[in-house]
Short mmCIF file of C-alpha atoms and ligand atoms in Angstrom, two decimals:
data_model
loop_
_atom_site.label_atom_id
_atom_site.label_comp_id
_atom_site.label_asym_id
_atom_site.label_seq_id
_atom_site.Cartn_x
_atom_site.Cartn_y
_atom_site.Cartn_z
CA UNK A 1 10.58 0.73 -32.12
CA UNK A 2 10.17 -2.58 -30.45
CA UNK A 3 13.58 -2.29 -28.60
CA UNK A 4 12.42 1.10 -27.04
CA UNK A 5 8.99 -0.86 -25.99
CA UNK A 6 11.22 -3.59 -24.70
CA UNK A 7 13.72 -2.12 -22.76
CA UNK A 8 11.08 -0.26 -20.78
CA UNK A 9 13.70 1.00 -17.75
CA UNK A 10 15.72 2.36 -20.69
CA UNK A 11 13.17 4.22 -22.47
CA UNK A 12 12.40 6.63 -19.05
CA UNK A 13 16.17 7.88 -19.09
CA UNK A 14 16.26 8.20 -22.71
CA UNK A 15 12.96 10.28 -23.77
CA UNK A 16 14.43 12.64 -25.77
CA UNK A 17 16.20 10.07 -27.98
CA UNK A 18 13.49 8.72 -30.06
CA UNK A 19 11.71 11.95 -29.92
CA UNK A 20 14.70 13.31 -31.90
CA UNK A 21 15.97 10.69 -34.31
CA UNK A 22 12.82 8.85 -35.42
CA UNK A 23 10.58 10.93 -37.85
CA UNK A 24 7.46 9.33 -37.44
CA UNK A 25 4.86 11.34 -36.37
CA UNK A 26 2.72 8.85 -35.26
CA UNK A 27 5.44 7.87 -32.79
CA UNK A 28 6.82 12.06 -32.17
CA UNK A 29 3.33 12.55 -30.79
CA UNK A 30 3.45 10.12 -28.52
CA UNK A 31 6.69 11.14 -27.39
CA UNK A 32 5.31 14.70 -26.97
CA UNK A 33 2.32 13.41 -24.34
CA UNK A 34 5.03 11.41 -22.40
CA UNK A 35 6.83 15.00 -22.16
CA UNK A 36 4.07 16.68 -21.30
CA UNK A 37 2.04 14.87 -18.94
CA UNK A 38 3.61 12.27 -17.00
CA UNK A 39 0.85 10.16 -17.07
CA UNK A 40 0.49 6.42 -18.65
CA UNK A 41 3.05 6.52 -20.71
CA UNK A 42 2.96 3.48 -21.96
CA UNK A 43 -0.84 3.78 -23.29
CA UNK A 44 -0.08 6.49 -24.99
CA UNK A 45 1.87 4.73 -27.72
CA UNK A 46 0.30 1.54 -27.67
CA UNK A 47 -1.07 1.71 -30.81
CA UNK A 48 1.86 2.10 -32.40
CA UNK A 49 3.87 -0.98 -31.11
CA UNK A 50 3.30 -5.01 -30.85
CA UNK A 51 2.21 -6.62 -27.79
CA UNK A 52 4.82 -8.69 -26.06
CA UNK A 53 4.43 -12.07 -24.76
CA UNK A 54 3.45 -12.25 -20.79
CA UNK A 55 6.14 -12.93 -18.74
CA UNK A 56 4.33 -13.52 -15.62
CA UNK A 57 1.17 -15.59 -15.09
CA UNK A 58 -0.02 -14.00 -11.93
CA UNK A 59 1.14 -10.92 -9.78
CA UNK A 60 0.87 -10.31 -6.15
CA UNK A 61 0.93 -6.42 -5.00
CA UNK A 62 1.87 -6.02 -1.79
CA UNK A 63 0.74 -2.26 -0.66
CA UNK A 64 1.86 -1.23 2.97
CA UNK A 65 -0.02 1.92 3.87
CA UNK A 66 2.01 4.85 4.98
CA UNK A 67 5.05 1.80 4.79
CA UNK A 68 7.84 4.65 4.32
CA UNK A 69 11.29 3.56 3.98
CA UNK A 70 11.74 4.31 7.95
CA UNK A 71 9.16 2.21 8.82
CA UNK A 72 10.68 -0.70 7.02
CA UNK A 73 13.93 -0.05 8.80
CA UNK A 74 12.46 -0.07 11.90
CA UNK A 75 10.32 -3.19 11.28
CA UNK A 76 13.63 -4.74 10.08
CA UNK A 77 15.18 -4.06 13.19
CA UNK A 78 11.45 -4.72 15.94
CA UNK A 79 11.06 -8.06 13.94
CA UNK A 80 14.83 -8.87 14.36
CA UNK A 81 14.84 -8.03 17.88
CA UNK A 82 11.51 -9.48 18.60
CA UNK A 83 13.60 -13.18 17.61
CA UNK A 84 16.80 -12.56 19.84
CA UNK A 85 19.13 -10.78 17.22
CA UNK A 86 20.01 -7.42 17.91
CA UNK A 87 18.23 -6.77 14.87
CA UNK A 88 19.63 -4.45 12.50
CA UNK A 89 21.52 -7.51 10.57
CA UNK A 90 18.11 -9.10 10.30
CA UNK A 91 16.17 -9.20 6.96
CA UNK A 92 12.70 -8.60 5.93
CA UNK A 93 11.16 -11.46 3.59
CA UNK A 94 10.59 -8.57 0.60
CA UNK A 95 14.63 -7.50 1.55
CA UNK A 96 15.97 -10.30 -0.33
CA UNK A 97 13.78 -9.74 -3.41
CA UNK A 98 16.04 -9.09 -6.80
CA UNK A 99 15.04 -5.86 -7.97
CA UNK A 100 14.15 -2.42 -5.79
CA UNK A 101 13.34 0.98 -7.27
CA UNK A 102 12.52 3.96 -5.17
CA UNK A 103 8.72 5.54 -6.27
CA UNK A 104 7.97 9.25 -6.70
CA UNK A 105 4.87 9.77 -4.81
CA UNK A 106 3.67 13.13 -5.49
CA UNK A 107 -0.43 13.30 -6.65
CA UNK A 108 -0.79 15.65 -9.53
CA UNK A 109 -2.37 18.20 -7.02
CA UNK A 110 -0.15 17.45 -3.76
CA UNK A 111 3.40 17.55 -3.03
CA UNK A 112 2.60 15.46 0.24
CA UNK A 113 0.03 12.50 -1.11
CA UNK A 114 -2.89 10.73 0.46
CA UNK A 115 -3.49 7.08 -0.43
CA UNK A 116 -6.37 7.98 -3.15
CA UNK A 117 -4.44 9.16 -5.63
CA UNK A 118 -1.60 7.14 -5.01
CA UNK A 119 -3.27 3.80 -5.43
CA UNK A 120 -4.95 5.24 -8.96
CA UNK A 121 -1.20 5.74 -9.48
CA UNK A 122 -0.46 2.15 -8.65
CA UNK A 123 -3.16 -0.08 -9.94
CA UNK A 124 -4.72 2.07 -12.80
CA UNK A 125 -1.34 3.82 -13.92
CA UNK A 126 -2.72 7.51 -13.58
CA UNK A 127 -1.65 10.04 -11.51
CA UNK A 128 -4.61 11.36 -10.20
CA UNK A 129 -5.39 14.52 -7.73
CA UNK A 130 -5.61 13.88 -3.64
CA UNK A 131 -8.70 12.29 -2.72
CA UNK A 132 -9.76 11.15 -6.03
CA UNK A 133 -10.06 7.74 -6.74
CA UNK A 134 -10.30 6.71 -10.36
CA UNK A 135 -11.18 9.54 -12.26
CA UNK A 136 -8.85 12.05 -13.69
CA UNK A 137 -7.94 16.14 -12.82
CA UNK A 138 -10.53 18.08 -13.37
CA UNK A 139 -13.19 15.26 -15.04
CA UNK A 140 -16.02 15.75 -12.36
CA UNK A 141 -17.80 12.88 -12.23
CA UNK A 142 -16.03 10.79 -14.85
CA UNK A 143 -16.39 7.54 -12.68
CA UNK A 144 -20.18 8.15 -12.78
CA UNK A 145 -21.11 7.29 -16.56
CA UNK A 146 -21.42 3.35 -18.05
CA UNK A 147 -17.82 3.56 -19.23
CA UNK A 148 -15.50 5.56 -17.15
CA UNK A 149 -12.22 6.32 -18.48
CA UNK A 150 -10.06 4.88 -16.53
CA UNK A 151 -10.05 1.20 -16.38
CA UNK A 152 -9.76 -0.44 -13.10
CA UNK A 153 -6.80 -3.55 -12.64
CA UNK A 154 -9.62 -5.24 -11.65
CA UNK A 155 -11.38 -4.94 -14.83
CA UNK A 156 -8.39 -5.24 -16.82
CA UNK A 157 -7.90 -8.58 -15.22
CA UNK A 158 -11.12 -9.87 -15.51
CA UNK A 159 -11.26 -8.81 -19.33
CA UNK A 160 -8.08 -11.13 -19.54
CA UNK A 161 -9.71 -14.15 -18.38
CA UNK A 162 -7.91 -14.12 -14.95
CA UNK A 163 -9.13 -13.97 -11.44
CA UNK A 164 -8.88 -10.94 -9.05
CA UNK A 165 -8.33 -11.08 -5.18
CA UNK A 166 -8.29 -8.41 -3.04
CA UNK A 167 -7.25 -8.23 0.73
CA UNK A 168 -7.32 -5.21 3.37
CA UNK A 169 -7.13 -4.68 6.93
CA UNK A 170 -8.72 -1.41 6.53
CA UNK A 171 -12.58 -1.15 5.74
CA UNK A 172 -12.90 -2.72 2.21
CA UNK A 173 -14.32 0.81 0.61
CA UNK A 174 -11.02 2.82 1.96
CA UNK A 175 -9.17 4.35 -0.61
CA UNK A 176 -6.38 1.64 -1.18
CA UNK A 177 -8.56 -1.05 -2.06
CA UNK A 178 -11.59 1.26 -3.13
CA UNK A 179 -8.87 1.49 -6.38
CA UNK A 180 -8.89 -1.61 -7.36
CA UNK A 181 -12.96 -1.82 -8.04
CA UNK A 182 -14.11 1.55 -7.61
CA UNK A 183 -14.26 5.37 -9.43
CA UNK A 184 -15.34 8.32 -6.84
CA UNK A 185 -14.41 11.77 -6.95
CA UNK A 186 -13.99 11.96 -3.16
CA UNK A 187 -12.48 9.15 -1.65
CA UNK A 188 -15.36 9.76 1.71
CA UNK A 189 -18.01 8.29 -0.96
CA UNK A 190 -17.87 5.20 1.31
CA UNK A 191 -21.70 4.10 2.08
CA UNK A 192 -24.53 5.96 -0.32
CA UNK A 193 -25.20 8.46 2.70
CA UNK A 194 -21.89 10.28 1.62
CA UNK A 195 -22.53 10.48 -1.99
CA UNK A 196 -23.77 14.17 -2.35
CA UNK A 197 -27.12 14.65 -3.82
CA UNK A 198 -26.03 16.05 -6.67
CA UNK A 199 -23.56 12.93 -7.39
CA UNK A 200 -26.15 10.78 -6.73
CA UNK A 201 -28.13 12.84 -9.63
CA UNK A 202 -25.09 12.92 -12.09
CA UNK A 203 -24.91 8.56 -11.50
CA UNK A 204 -22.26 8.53 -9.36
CA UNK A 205 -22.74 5.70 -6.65
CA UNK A 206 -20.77 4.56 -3.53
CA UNK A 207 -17.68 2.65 -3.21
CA UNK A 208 -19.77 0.07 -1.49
CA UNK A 209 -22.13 -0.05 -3.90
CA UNK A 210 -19.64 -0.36 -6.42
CA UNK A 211 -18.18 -3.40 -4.35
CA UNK A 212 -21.13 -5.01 -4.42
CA UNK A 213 -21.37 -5.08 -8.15
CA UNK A 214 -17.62 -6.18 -8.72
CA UNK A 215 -17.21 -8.91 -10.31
CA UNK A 216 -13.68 -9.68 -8.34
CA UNK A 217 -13.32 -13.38 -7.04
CA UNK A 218 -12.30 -12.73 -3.71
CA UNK A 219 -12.83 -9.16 -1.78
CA UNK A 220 -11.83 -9.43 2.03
CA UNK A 221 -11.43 -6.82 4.33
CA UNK A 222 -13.48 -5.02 7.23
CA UNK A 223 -16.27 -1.89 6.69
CA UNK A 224 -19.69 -3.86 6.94
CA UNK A 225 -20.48 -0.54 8.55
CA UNK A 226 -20.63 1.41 5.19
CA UNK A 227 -23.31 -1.05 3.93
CA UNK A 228 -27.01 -0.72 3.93
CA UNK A 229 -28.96 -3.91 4.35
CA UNK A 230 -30.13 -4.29 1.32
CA UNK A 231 -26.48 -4.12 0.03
CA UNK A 232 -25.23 -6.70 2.93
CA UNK A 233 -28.36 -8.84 1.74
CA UNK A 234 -27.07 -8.66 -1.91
CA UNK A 235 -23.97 -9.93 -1.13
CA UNK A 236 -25.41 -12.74 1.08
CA UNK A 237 -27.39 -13.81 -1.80
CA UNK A 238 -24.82 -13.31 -4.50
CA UNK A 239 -21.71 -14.61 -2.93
CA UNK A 240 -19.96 -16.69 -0.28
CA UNK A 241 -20.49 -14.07 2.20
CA UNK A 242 -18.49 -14.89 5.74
CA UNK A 243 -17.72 -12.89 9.09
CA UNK A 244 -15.12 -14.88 10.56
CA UNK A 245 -11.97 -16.62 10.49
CA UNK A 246 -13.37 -19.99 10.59
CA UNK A 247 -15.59 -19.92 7.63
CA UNK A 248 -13.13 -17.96 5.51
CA UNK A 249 -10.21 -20.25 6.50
CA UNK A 250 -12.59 -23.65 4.87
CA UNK A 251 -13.68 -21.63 1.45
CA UNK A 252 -13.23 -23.47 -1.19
CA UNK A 253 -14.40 -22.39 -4.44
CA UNK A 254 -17.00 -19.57 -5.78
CA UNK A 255 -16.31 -16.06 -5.12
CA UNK A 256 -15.82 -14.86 -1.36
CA UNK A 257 -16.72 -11.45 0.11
CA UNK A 258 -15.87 -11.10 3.68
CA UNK A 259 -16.11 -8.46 6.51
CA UNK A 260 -15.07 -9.15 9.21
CA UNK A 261 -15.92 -6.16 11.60
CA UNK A 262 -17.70 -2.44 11.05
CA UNK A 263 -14.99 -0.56 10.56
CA UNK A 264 -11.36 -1.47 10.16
CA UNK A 265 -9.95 -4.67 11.27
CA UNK A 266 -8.12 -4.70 14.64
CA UNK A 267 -4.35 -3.48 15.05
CA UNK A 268 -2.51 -6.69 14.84
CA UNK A 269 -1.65 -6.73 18.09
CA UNK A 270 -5.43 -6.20 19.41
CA UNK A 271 -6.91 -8.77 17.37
CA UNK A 272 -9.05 -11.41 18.26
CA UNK A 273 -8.07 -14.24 16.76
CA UNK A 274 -10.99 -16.53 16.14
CA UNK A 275 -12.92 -13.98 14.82
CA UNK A 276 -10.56 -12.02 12.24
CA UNK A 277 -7.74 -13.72 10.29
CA UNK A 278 -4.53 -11.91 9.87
CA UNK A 279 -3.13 -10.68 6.78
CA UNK A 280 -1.02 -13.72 6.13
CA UNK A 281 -4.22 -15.87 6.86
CA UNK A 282 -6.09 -13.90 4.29
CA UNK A 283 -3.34 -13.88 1.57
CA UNK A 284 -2.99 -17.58 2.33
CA UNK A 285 -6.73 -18.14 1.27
CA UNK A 286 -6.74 -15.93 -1.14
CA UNK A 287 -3.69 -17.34 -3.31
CA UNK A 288 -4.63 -21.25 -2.66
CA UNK A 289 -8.38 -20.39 -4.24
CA UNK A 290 -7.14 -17.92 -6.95
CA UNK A 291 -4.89 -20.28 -8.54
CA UNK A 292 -7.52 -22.87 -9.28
CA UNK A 293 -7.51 -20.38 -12.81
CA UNK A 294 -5.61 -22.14 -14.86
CA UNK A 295 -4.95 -18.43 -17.05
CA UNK A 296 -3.73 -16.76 -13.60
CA UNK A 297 -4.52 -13.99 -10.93
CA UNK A 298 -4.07 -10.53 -9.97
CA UNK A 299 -3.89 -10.20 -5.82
CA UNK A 300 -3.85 -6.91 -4.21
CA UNK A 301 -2.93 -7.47 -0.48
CA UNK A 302 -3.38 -4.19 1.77
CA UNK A 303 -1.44 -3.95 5.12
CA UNK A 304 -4.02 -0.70 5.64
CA UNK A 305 -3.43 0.27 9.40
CA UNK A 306 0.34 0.91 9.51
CA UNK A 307 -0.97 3.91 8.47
CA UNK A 308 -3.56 4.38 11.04
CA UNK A 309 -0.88 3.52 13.63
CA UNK A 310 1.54 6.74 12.33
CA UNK A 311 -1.49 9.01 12.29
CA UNK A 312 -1.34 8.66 16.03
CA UNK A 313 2.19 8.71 16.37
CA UNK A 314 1.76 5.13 17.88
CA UNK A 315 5.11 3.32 16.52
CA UNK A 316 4.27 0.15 18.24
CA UNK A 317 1.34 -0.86 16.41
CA UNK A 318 2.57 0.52 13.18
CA UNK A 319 5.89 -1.99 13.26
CA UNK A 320 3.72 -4.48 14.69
CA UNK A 321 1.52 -4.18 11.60
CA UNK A 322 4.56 -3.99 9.32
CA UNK A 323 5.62 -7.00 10.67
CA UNK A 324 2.41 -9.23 10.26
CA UNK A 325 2.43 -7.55 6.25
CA UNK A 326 6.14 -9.44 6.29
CA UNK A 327 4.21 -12.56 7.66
CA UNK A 328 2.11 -12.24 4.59
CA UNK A 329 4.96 -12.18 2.22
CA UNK A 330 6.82 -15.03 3.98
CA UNK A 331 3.60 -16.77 3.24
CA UNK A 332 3.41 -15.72 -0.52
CA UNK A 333 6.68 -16.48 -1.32
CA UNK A 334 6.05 -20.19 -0.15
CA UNK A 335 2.85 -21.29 -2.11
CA UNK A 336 2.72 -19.10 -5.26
CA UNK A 337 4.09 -20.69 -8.07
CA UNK A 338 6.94 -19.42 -10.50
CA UNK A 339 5.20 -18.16 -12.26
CA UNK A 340 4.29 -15.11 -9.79
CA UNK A 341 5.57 -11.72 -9.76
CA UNK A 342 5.65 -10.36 -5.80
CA UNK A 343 5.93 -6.76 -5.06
CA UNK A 344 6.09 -5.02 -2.33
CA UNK A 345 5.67 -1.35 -1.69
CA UNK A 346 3.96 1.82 -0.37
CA UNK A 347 1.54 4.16 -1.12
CA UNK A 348 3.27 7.14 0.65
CA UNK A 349 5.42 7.69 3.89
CA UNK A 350 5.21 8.95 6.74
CA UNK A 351 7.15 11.60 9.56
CA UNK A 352 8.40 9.13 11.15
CA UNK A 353 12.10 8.90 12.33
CA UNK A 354 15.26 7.24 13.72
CA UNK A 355 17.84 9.79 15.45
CA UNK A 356 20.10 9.84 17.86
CA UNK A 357 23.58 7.42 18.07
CA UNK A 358 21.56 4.62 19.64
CA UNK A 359 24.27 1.65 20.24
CA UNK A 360 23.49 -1.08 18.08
CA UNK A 361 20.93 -3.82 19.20
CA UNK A 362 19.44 -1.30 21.19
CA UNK A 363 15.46 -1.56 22.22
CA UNK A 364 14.09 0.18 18.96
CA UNK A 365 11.16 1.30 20.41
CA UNK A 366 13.27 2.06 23.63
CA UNK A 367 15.33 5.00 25.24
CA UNK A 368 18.57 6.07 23.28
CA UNK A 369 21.59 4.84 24.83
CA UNK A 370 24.62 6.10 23.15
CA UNK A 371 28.63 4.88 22.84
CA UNK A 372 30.70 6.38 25.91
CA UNK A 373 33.24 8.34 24.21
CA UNK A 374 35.54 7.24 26.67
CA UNK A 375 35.30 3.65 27.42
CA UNK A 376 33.66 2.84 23.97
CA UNK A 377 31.31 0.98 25.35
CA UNK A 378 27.36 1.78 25.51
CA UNK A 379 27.18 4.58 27.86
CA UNK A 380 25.36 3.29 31.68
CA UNK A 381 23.03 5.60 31.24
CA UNK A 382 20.30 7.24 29.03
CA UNK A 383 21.20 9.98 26.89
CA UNK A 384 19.66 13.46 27.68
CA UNK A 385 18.64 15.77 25.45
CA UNK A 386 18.78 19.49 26.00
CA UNK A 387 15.99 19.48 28.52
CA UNK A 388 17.79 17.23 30.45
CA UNK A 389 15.59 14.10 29.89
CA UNK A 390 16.09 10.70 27.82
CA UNK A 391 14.18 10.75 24.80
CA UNK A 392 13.15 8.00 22.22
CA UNK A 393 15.17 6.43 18.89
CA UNK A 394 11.61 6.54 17.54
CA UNK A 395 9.73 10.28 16.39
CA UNK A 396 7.54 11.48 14.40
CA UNK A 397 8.24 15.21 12.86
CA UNK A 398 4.28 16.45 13.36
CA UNK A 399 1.59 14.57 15.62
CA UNK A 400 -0.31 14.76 18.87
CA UNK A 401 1.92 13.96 21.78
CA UNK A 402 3.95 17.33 21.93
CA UNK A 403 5.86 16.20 24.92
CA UNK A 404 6.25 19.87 27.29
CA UNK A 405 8.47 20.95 29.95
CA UNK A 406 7.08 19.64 33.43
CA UNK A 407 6.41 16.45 31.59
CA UNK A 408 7.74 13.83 33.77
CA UNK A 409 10.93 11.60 32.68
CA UNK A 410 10.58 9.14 30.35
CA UNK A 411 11.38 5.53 30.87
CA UNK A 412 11.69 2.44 29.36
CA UNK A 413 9.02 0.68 30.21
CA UNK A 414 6.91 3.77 29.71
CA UNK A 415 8.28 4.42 25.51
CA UNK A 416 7.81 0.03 25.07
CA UNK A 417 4.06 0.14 25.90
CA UNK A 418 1.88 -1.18 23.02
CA UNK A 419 0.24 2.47 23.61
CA UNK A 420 2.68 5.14 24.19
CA UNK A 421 2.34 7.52 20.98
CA UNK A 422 6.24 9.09 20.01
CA UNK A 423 7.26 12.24 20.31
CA UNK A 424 6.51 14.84 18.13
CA UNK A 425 7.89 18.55 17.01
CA UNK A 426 5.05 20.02 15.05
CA UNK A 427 1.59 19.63 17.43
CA UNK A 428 -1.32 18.67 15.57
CA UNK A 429 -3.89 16.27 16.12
CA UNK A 430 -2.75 14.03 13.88
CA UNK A 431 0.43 13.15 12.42
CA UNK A 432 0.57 13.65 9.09
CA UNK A 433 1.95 11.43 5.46
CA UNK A 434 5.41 12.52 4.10
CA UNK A 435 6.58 13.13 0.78
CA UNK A 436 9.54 11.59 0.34
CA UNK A 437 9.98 8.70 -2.07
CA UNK A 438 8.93 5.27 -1.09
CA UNK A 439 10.75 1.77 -1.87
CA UNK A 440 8.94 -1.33 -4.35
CA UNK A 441 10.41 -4.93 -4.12
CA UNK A 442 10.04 -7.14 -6.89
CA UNK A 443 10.75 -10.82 -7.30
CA UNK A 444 10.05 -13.16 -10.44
CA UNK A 445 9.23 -12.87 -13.71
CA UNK A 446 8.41 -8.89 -14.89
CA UNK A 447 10.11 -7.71 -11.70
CA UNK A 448 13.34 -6.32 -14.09
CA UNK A 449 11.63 -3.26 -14.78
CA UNK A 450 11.74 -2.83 -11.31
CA UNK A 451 14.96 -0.55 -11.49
CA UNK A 452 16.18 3.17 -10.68
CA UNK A 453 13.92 6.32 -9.54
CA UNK A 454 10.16 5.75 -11.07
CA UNK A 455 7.06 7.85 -11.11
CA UNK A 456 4.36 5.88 -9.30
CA UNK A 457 2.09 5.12 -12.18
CA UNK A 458 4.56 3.03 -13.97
CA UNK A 459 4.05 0.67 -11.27
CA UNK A 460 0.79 -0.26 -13.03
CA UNK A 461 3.20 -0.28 -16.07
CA UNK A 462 5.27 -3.20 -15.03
CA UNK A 463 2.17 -5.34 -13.91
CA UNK A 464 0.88 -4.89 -17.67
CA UNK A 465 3.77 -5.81 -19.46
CA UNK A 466 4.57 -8.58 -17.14
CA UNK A 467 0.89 -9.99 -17.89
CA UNK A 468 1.42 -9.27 -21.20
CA UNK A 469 -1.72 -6.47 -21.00
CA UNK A 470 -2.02 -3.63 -23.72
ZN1 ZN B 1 -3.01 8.13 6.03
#
């Protein structure tokens, strides 16, 4: 029985196997809940097996929201060509991690997911439905009582005598992060003026409120707007409370909260420096003051406005987004210690695409110039599609630039601005997530189970048995 615990990868292609040949019933009936709901499988037969030594002291989760497998490829080839190479040869700092696994990303209400019920998937190992953060199908108001069901990775870290960090771009009670303290039926519980009144009644309370009573050592992100005063004033008095780039950047011990703007933090590319770190400056802080626990860390770094960037079919800030989360992992990968497993991954994808026969090294945020059948060499000019204009490498399937027919020519410098939003095929007003599976890098120790096609709870699977966690 301890084999099947310990060759985890194994156990998810072989099911049936112990089901079949072991009589136990203790052990049949947790094979029968891993059958039937997809959903922690590991917890399910904890009971019945011994816990295995750690492997890992520390783990740092990379999320990159909406950081589909097209995006990467992209960002691969913008970051390449942003340092002279032509770019597609170039490599990511997460592209040379050991192990890779592509992650199913379906919530167990939505073929298409939103980030809610993917990051319960990631951090807490549940499925959950869309929108809900925390709490399970059909459990209304589950988060709401003393004990809720599902335990957060922040409180399963803290329990284990380790230290917590968590890092967003996005406003710090946004769904991704929101996961990693929080419980809410609706993920638009942000401030307590969108907790309904009958919530309120049942004890539910908001994810800022429920930020302001985590016990996490470092929480850093932007959202001050979703605060009352009285809840800015508590963490004032309670914690190292900062604003800006400055103070953050010369914290040295306690426990930090910082927000550094009302809602989310600037695009990369718009940010003002002395006033809001980027990512890699945050995950930079956050590591160096986290691993002043001897027993370890959990960090939980969000790259939160790639996603933003898609949902306006705006490509350019979206790579350039991608690219400062790849800044953050460059950074990682040189301070923490050995003893560190890194993953990187997404909560979901996006419509976003590459088409065409774009010549290699070309602009890949520019018009599609193609190989001249004849010559063989990159055709002179742009290639037209069937309305006789040039069109983009870079699309999104649904959005809100549906480009029409007395539309003017594109050109290059037009498609390369920081603000011209891709074309689109579907019009809406915003472009939408996609459901198609999403990538996870792993490096050091724990990251073997990183391996083959995995549902997206078992992500929280291979942090706990690489802590060594029940
Ligand atoms: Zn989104």
């Amino acid at each position: 029985m301890l084999n099947y615990y310990k060759t985890y990868k194994g156990t998810k292609h072989s099911l049936f196997l112990p089901c079949f040949i072991l009589s136990s019933i203790l052990f049949m009936t947790a094979c029968v809940e891993i059958q039937s709901n997809n959903i922690n499988t590991t917890s399910s037969s904890s009971d019945t097996i011994e816990k295995l030594p750690a492997k890992a002291k520390n783990v740092i989760l990379f999320i990159g929201d909406g950081m589909g497998i097209s995006t990467i490829t992209a960002a691969r080839i913008f970051d390449g060509q942003s340092k002279g190479m032509k770019g597609e040869e170039h490599a990511l700092a997460f592209d040379t991690f050991d192990n890779l696994a592509l992650i199913k990303t379906y919530n167990t209400n939505a073929q298409v997911p939103d980030s809610a019920g993917t990051a319960t998937a990631i951090m807490s190992g549940y499925k959950a439905n869309i929108g809900a953060i925390n709490v399970r199908p059909g459990q209304k108001y589950e988060g709401c009582g003393d004990i809720p069901a599902i335990q957060t990775l922040t409180d399963r870290t803290l329990s284990a005598g380790k230290s917590v960090g968590i890092v967003t771009t996005a406003r710090i009670t946004h769904a991704t992060p929101a996961a990693m303290f929080a419980h809410a039926d609706n993920r638009d519980w942000e401030s307590d003026n969108e907790v309904p009144k009958e919530a309120k009644e049942a004890g539910c309370k908001s994810i800022a409120q429920q930020m302001v009573d985590s016990e996490a050592d470092i929480i850093m992100g932007g959202g001050s707007s979703k605060f009352s005063e009285r809840q800015l004033e508590t963490l004032k008095n309670n914690f190292v409370f900062t604003d800006n780039n400055a103070d953050m950047k010369n914290f040295k011990g306690g426990k930090l909260r910082a927000l550094f703007s009302k809602s989310h933090m600037s695009f990369e590319v718009d940010r003002a420096k002395t006033k809001q770190p980027s990512l890699a400056e945050m995950t930079e802080t956050a590591i160096k003051n986290l691993e002043t626990n001897q027993k370890g860390y959990v960090l939980m770094v969000e790259a939160g406005r790639i996603d933003h960037a898609h949902h306006g079919t705006n490509a350019y800030r979206a790579l350039t987004d991608a690219q400062a989360l790849n800044e953050a992992v460059i950074i990682a990968k040189e301070i923490a210690d050995e003893e560190t497993l890194i993953m990187v991954t997404a909560d979901h994808s996006h419509v976003f695409t590459m088409a065409g026969y774009p010549v290699r090294g070309n602009p890949i945020l520019g018009l599609v110039k193609t190989i001249d059948q004849i010559t063989g060499l990159p055709s002179e000019n742009y290639d037209k599609a069937l309305d006789g204009k040039p069109y983009t490498t870079l699309g999104y399937h649904n959005g809100p630039n549906l480009r029409i027919n007395n539309d003017k020519p594109l050109t290059n410098e037009i498609v390369q601005d920081k603000n011209y939003r891709q074309q689109t095929a579907i019009p809406m007003n915003y472009e939408t997530h996609a459901g198609e599976d999403v990538a996870l890098f792993g490096q050091g120790p724990g990251s073997e189970n990183i391996r083959g096609v995995m549902e997206q709870n078992e992500i929280s699977n291979v942090i706990n048995i690489a802590l060594g966690f029940d």
